[in-house]
XYZ file of C-alpha atoms in Angstrom:
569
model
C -56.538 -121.931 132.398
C -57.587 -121.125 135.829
C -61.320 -120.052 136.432
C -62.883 -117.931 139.223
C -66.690 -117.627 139.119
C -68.312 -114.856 140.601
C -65.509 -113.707 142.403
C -67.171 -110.775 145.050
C -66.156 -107.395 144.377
C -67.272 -104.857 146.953
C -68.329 -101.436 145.594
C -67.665 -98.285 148.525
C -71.864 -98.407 149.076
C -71.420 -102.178 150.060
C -73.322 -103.440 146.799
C -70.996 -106.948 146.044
C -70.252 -107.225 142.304
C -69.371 -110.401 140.538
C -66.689 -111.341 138.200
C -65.599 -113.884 136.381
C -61.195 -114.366 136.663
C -59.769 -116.527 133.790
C -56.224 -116.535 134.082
C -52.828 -118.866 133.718
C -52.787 -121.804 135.465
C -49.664 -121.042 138.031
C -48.780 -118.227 140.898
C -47.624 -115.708 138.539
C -48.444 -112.017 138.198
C -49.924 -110.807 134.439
C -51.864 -107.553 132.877
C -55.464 -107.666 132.963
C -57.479 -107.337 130.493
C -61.215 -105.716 132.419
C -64.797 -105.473 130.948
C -67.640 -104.015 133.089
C -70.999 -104.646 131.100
C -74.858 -105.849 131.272
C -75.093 -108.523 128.940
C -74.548 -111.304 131.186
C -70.841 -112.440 132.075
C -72.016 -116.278 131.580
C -74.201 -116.144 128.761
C -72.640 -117.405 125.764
C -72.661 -115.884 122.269
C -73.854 -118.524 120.651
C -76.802 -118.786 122.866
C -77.960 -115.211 123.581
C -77.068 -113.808 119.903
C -77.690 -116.657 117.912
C -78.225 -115.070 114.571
C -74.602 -113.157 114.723
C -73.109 -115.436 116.068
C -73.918 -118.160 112.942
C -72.720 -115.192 110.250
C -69.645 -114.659 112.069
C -67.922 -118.501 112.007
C -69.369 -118.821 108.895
C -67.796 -115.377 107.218
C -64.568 -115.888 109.337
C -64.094 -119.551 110.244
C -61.075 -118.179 112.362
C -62.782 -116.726 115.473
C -63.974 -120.550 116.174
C -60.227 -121.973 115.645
C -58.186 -122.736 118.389
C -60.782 -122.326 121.159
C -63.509 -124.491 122.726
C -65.717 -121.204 122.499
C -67.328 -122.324 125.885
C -66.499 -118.580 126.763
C -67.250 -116.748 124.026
C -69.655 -114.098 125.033
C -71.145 -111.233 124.098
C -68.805 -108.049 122.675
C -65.991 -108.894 125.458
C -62.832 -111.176 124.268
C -62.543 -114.635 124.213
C -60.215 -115.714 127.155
C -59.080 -118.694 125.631
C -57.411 -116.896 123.116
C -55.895 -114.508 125.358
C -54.576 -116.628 128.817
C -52.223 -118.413 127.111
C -50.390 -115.271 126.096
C -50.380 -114.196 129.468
C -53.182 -112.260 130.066
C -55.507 -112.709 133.171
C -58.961 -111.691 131.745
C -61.808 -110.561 134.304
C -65.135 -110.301 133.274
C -67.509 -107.898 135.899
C -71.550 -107.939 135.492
C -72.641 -104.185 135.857
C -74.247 -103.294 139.066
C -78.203 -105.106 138.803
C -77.095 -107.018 135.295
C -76.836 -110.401 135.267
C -75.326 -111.963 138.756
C -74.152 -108.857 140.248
C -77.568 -107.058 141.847
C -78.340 -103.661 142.420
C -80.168 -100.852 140.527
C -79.834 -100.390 136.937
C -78.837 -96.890 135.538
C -77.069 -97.543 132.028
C -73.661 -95.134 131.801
C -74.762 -93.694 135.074
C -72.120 -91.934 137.053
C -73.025 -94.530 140.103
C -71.483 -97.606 136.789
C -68.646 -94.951 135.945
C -67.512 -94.987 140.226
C -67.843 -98.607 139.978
C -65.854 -99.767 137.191
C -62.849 -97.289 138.868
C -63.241 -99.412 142.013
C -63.273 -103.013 139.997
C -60.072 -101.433 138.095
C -58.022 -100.965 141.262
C -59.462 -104.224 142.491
C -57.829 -106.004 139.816
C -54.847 -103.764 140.019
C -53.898 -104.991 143.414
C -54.504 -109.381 142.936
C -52.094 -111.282 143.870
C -52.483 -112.672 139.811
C -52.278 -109.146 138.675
C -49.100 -107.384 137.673
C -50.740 -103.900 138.786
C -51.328 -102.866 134.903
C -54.854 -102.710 133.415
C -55.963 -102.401 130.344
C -60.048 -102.251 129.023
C -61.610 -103.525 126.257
C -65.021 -104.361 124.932
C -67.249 -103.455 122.250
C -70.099 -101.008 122.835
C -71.028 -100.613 125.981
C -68.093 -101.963 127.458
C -65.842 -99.429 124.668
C -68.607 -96.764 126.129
C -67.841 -96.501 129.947
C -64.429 -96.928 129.193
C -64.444 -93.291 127.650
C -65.985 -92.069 131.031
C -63.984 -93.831 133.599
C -60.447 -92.976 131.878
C -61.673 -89.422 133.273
C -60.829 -90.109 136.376
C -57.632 -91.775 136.436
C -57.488 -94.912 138.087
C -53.958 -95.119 138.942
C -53.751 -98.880 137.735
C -55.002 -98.341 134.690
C -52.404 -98.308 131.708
C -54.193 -98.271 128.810
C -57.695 -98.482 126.784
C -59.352 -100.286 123.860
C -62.736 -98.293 123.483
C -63.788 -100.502 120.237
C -67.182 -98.835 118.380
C -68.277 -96.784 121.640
C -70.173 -93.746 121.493
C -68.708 -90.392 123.434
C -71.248 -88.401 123.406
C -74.592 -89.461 125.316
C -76.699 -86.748 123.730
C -75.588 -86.186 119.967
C -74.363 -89.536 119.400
C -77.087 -91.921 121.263
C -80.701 -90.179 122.064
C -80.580 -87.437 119.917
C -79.000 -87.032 115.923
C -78.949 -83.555 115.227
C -81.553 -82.733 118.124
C -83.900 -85.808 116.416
C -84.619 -88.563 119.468
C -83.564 -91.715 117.878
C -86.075 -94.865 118.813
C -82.981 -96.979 119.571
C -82.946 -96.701 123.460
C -86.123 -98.319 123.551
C -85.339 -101.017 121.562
C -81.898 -101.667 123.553
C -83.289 -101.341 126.656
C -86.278 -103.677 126.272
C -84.107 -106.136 124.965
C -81.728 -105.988 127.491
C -83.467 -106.146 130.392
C -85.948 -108.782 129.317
C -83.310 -111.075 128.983
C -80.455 -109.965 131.396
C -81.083 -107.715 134.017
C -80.179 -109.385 137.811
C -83.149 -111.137 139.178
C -84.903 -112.546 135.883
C -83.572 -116.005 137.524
C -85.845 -118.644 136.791
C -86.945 -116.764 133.668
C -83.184 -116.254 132.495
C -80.815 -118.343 130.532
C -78.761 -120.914 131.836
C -74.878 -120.830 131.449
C -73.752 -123.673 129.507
C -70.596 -123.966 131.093
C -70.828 -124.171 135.028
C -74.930 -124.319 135.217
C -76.082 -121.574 136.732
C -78.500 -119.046 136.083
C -77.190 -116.073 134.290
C -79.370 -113.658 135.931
C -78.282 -114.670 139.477
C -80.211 -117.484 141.711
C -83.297 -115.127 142.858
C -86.169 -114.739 141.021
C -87.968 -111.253 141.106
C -91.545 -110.345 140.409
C -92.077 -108.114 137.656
C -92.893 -105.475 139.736
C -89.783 -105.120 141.769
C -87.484 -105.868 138.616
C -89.343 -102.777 137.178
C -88.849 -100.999 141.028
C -85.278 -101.519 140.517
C -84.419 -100.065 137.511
C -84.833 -96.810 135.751
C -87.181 -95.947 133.065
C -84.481 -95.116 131.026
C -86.106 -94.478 127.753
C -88.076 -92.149 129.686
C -85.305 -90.231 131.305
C -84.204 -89.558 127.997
C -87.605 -88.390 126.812
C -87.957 -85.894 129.086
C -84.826 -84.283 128.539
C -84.549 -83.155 124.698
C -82.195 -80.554 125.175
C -78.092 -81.172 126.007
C -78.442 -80.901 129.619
C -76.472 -82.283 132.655
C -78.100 -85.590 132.590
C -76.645 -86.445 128.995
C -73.236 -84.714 130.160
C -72.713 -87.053 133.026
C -73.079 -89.507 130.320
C -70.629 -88.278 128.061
C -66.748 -88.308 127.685
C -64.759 -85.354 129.281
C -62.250 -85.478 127.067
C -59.727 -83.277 128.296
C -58.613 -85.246 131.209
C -58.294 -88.287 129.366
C -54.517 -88.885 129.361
C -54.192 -92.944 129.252
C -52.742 -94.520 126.289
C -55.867 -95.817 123.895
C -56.506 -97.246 120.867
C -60.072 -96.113 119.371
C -61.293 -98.669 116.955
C -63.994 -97.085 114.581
C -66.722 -98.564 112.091
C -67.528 -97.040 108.883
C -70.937 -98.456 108.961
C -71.806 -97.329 112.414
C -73.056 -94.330 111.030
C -75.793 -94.030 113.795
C -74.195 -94.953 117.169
C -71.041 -95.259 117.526
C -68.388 -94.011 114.747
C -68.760 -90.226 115.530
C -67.771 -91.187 119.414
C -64.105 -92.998 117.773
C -63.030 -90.061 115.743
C -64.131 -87.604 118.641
C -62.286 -89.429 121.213
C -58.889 -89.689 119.231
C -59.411 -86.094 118.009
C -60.556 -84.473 121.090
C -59.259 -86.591 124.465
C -55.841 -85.313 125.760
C -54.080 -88.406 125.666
C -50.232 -87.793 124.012
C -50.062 -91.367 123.148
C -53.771 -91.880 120.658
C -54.409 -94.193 117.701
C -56.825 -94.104 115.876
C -58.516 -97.079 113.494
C -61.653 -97.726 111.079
C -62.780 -100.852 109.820
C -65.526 -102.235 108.244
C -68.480 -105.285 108.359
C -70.622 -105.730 111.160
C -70.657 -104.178 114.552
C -69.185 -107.419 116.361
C -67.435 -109.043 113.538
C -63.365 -107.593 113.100
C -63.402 -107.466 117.259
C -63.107 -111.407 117.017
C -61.395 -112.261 113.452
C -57.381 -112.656 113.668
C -57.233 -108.908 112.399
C -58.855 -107.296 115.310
C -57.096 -109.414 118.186
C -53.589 -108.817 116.567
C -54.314 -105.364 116.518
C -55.431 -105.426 119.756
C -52.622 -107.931 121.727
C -49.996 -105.461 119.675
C -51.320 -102.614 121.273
C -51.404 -104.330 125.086
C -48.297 -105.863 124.494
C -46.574 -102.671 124.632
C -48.854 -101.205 126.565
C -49.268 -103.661 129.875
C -45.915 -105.863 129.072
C -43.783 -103.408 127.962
C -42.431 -105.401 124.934
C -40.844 -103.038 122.778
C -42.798 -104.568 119.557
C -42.787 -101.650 117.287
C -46.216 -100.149 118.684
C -44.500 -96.720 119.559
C -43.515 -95.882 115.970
C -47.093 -97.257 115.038
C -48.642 -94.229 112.686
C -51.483 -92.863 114.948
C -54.316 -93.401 111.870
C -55.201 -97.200 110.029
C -58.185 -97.033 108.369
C -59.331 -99.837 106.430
C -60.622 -97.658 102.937
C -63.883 -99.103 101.341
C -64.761 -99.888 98.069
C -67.844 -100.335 96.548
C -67.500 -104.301 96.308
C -67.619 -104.454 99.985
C -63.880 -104.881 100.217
C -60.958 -102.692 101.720
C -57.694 -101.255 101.296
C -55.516 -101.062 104.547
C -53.915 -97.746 104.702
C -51.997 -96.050 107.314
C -52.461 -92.129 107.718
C -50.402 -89.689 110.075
C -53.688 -87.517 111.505
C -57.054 -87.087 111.396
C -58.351 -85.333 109.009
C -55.510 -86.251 106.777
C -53.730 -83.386 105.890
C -53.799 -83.841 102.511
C -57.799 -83.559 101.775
C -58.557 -81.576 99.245
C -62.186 -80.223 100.500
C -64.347 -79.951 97.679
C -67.636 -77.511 97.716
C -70.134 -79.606 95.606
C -72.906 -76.927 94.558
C -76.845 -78.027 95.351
C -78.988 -77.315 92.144
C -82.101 -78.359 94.166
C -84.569 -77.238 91.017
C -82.196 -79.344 88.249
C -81.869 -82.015 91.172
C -77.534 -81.877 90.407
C -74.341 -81.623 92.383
C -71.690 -78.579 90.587
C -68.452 -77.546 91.153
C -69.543 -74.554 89.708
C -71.208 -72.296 92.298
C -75.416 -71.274 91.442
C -75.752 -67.796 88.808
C -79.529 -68.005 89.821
C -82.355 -68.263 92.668
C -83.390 -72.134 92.777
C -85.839 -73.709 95.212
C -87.343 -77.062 95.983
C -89.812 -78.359 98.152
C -90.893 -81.627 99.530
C -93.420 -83.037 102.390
C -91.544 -83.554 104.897
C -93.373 -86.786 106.222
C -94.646 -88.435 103.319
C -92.303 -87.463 100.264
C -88.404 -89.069 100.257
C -87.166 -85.642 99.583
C -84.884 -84.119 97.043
C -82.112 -86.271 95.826
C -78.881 -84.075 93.810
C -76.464 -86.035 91.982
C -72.844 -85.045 90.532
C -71.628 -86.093 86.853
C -70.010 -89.209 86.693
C -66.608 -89.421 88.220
C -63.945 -89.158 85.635
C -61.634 -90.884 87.402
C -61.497 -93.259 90.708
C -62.578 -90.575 93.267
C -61.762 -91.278 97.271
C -64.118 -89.659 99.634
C -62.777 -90.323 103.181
C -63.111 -88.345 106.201
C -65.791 -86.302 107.932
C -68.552 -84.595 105.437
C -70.668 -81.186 106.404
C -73.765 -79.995 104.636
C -74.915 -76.024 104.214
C -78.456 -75.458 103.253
C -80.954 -72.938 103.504
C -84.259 -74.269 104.478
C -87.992 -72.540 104.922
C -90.652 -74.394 106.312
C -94.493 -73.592 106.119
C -94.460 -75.250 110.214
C -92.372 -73.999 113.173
C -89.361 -76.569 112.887
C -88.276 -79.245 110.112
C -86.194 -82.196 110.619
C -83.583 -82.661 107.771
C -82.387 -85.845 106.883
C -79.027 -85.776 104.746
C -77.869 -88.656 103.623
C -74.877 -89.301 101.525
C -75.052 -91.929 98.213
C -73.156 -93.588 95.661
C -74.983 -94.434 92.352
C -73.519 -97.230 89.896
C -73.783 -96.077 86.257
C -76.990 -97.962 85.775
C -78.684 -95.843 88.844
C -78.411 -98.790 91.777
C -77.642 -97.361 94.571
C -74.549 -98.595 96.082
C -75.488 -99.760 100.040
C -72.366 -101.914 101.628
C -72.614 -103.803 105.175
C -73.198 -101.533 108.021
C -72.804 -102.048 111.608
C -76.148 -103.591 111.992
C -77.920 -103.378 109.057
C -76.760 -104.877 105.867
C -78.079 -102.250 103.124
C -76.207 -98.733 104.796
C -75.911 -96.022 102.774
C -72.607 -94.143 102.564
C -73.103 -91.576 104.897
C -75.883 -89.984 107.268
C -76.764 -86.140 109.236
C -79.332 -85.291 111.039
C -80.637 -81.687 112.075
C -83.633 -80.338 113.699
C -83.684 -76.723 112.049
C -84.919 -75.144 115.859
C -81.276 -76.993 117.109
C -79.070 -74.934 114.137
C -77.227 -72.827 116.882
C -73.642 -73.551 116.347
C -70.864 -73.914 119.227
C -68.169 -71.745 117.783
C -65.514 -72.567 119.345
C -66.195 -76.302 118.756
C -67.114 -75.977 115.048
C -64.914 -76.444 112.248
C -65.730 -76.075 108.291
C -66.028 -79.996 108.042
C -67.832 -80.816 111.624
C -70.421 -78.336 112.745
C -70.993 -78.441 116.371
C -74.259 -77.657 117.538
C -75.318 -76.807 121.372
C -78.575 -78.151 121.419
C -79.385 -76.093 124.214
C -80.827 -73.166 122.540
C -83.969 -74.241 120.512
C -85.095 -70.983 117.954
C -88.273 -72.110 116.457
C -88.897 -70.995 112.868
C -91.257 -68.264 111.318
C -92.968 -69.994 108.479
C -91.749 -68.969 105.198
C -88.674 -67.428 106.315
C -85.558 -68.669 105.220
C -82.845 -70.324 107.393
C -79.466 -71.603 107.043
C -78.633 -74.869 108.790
C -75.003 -76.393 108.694
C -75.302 -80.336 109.187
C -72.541 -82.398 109.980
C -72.564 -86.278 108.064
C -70.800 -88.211 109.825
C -67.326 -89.813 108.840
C -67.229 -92.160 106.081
C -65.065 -93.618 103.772
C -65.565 -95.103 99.920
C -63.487 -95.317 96.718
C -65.847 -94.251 94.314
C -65.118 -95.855 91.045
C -64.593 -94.282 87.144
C -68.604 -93.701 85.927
C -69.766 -93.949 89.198
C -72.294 -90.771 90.835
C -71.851 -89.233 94.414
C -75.730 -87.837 95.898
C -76.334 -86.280 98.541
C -80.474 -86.896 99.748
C -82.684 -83.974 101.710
C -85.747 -85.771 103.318
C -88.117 -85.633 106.218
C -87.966 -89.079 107.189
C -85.531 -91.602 107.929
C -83.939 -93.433 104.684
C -84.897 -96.517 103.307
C -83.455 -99.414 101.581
C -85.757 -100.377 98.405
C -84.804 -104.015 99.136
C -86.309 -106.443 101.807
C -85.790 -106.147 105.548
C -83.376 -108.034 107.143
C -83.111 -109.213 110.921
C -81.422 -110.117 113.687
C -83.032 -112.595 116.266
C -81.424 -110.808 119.251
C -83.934 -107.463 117.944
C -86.968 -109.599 118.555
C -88.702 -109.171 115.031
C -87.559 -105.226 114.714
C -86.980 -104.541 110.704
C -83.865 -103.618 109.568
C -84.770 -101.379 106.686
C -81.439 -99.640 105.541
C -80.959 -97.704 109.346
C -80.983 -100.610 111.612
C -82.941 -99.555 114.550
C -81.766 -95.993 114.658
C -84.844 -95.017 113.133
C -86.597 -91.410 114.418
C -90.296 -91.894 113.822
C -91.649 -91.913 117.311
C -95.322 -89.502 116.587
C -94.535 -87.995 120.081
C -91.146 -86.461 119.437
C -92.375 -85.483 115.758
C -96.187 -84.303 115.858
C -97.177 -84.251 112.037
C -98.377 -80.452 113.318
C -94.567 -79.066 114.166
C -92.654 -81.157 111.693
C -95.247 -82.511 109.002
C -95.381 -79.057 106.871
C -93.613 -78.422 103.617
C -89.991 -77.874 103.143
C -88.480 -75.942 100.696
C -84.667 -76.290 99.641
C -83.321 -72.835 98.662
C -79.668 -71.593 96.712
C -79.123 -68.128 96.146
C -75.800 -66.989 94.130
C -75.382 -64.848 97.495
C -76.358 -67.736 99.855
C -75.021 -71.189 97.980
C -75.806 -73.924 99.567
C -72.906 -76.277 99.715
C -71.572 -80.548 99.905
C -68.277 -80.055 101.627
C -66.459 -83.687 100.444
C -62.898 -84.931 101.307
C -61.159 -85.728 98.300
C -57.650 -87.977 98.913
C -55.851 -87.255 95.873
C-alpha cells in the first residue's frame, strides 16, 4: 500500500485542505472510497478513543485481524482492509480540523461546497477510476446526506452509516426540547482536534507529526476562528434557515445509497436513516438497522461485507447480486441483546398490523379496549418520573418493529410542558428490560420528545405513525385547558417475549437508568445515565417557571388517548 500524507487540496476560496491517499501499490486506476471529517485524519483510534476502542477488539476480535491497525481511526474505514481489494481510500481533514486550517462551522454550507470540490478532486487522479463513493460514521454519514444534494458528477454512490438528516429535529432540538449534546460534542472536539492546537495536540503514531497541524495557536485566536456553535444553536429555537442549511434536501438526492441505521441511536442519529431511505429521491435505496454500539458493526466482518457488496456493484460494476438485494435488512432485537437478520421489501413493512394500545392514566394500564370513562393523571413535571401504563402480559411472542406515535391530551397549570415518552419492556418479575444503545449501555426501547407550545403538525408531512411537527409556530398554553399533542417515538425494534409487559412512560424529565453510570473516556467524565449525553436539562432552555408546573394526563371516551404499536405478525 501506497501512502500520500497531506496531499493539498485547494478549495475555490484558496483555503488548501489536506488528505491522506492510501491506495495500491502500482499505476492503476480504482474507486475511491472519500471521508471529509474533524476528528483528525492521523489520530488513531486506539489513541484518541481509548475506551471504545478496548470494548470493540475485545467483543469482536475480528476488526484487529488481518491489519496492523496503524490506520485505524476514528468512524472512517480501515484502509488496510480495503486497498488490497482495490480501493484507493482518501481521508480529508474538514476545513480548520486537524491539519487542514481554516474556520470551523460544523455541517456548514461553506463544509457541504467543500467536500463537492474534494469529490471531483478525487474523481479526476490519475489513481482514480472517476467513481466515488462516501462513507463514514456520523459526521462523515452526516455531510454526506447534504452534499449528495448537489450532484457531484463523480460521485456514484453513498454509505451514510448512523447520520442524522435533520439538523433541527434530529440534533439540537427533540420535539422542540434543546438537547445538551452539542455542547458536549463540541467541547470535546475542539479541545482535542481543531487545526492549530499543535503543540497541545496528539501526535500521530505512524509518520510523527502533530495531528493538529505544525502551528500552535493561542487560545484566543483558536476561539477567533471558530464559531460558537452551541450558541448559534441557542439562539435559534425555532426550525429556521440556519438548521435548514444543515439539513438533507431530500428530493434531489438521486445517487445510489445504502443508509445503515442503529436501533439504539434513539437520540441522534436513527430517525435521520429511516428518513433518508424513506424520503430522498434516489430509485436505487437500501435501507439497514443493526444493533450494539454506535462504532461497533461499522468495523466487525458484518458491516464491511455489507459495505464492499454494496461498492462493489456500485464503483466496480461487478454484477454480485446487489441489484436484486431486498431494499430493507434489519437486524430484529431480542431482549437477550441478540438479533435475528431479516430481510423486508419496504419501510414500514407492509404487513404491520398497527395496534391502538388505550392509556388508562388513573389505573396506570395499556387496553385494547378503548376508555367508557373520564380518567386523569397528574405529575410534576420536574421532580416526579411521571406516569408509567403497562399492557397485560403478552400471550404470545409479540414483535414490535417499526416507527411508534403517541396521542395524548395534556393540561398544564404553566404556559408549556415538555413530555417525555418513552417506550419499555418489563420482564415478568418487573425489571425493566434496557439493551446496548448507541452510546449508552442501559437504553430503553424507544424515546419522543414534545414541547406542547411545538404541537402544530405539518400535514402534508404527517402520517398516523410519524407526526411531523413545524416547529415554527410556537402556541403557548392557557393553564388548565386541555390540549392534544401527537408525539412521534422514534423507530425501534424488539421481540417481546411470552409473559413479558410493553409500557409506555409520560414524564417531565429525561429517563433514567436505576443502575450505575457508565462512561466513556473520550466524554471527559460526562455520566451516561440510560440517555447518553442527549440529556435536555439545561435551566436556561427549561425555566422551572414555564415548564416546572403540574401536568395532568387526560382520556375521554370522546378524546382517547392512544399507543400506536407495529405488530409483525
Amino acid at each position: 500500500m501506497m501512502v500520500d500524507w497531506d496531499v493539498p487540496i485547494t478549495m475555490d476560496d484558496g483555503v488548501v485542505l489536506r488528505a491522506n491517499v492510501f491506495r495500491p501499490d502500482d499505476d492503476s486506476a480504482y474507486p475511491v472510497v472519500l471521508s471529509y471529517g474533524p476528528y483528525g485524519k492521523d489520530l488513531s483510534f486506539e489513541e484518541g478513543y481509548p475506551d471504545a476502542w478496548r470494548k470493540l477488539v475485545e467483543d469482536h476480535p475480528e476488526v484487529a485481524a488481518g491489519s496492523s491497525n496503524r490506520f485505524q481511526a476514528w468512524e472512517v474505514c480501515d484502509p488496510e482492509k480495503w486497498v488490497p481489494d482495490g480501493y484507493v481510500c482518501v481521508r480529508v481533514d474538514a476545513r480548520g480540523w486537524g491539519r487542514s486550517p481554516g474556520f470551523v462551522d460544523p455541517w456548514s454550507r461553506r463544509e457541504m461546497i467543500d467536500l463537492r470540490d474534494c469529490i471531483e478532486w478525487a474523481g479526476t487522479q490519475p489513481w482514480s477510476s472517476g467513481k466515488v463513493g462516501l462513507l463514514g460514521i456520523s459526521y462523515y454519514a452526516v455531510n454526506q446526506w447534504q452534499v449528495a444534494a448537489l450532484n457531484p458528477p463523480h460521485l456514484a454512490a453513498l454509505i451514510p452509516w448512523e447520520g442524522f438528516s435533520d439538523f433541527y429535529r434530529e440534533l439540537c432540538y427533540h420535539g422542540g426540547i434543546a438537547c445538551d449534546m452539542k455542547s458536549v460534542w463540541y467541547r470535546r472536539t475542539i479541545s482535542t482536534v481543531q487545526h492549530g492546537l499543535g503543540e497541545r495536540s496528539f501526535v500521530s503514531a505512524v509518520n510523527g507529526e502533530l495531528v493538529t497541524g505544525p502551528e500552535t495557536h493561542t487560545y484566543t485566536d483558536l476561539a477567533a476562528n471558530r464559531t460558537d456553535f452551541p450558541a448559534e444553536i441557542d439562539g435559534r429555537p425555532l426550525d429556521d434557515s440556519y438548521h435548514r442549511e444543515r439539513s438533507a434536501v431530500f428530493e434531489r438526492i438521486t445517487v445510489p445509497f445504502l443508509s445503515a441505521g442503529n436501533w439504539g441511536g434513539s437520540s441522534l442519529h436513527l430517525r435521520g436513516n429511516v428518513e433518508g431511505f424513506v424520503r430522498a429521491a434516489s430509485r436505487q435505496k437500501w435501507l439497514e438497522i443493526h444493533g450494539r454500539e454506535h462504532w461497533t458493526e461499522f468495523y466487525t466482518d458484518y458491516g464491511i461485507r455489507l459495505q464492499k457488496r454494496f461498492f462493489d456493484h456500485f464503483l466496480k460494476g461487478l454484477d454480485n447480486g446487489w441489484d436484486r438485494q431486498p431494499p430493507v435488512m434489519l437486524r430484529i432485537r431480542t431482549v437477550d441483546g441478540d438479533f435475528i437478520d431479516r430481510t423486508e421489501n419496504e419501510w414500514p413493512i407492509a404487513r404491520t398490523q398497527w395496534t391502538n394500545w388505550y392509556l388508562n392514566p388513573a389505573t396506570k394500564t395499556l387496553s385494547t379496549d378503548p376508555p367508557t370513562t373520564d380518567q386523569q393523571a397528574s405529575f410534576a413535571a420536574l421532580t416526579d418520573p411521571g406516569i408509567t401504563m403497562t399492557t397485560p402480559p403478552m400471550p404470545a411472542d409479540t414483535e414490535i418493529t417499526g416507527p411508534v406515535a403517541a396521542t395524548i391530551y395534556i393540561s398544564s397549570t404553566t404556559t408549556d410542558a415538555d413530555i417525555f415518552a418513552v417506550l419499555h419492556v418489563f420482564d415478568p418479575d418487573g425489571n425493566e428490560v434496557v439493551l446496548q444503545g448507541a452510546v449508552d449501555p442501559h437504553t430503553p426501547i424507544g424515546q419522543g420528545w414534545l414541547r406542547a407550545s411545538h404541537r402544530e403538525l405539518d400535514p402534508n408531512r404527517s402520517t398516523p405513525w410519524r407526526p411531523y411537527h413545524t416547529h415554527t409556530n410556537p402556541q403557548p398554553l392557557t393553564p388548565g385547558e386541555i390540549y392534544r399533542l401527537d408525539i412521534e417515538i422514534w423507530p425501534t425494534s424488539i421481540i417481546v417475549p411470552t409473559g413479558y409487559r410493553i409500557a409506555l412512560a409520560l414524564r417531565g424529565t429525561d429517563y433514567q437508568y436505576h443502575g450505575p453510570a457508565a462512561q466513556l473516556s473520550h466524554f471527559k467524565g460526562t455520566q451516561l445515565r440510560g440517555v447518553g449525553i442527549y440529556t435536555h436539562a439545561d435551566p436556561d432552555h427549561r425555566p422551572p417557571t414555564t415548564y416546572g408546573g403540574t401536568t395532568t394526563v387526560h382520556t375521554t371516551p370522546n378524546q382517547p388517548a392512544t399507543l400506536l404499536l407495529p405488530h409483525i405478525p
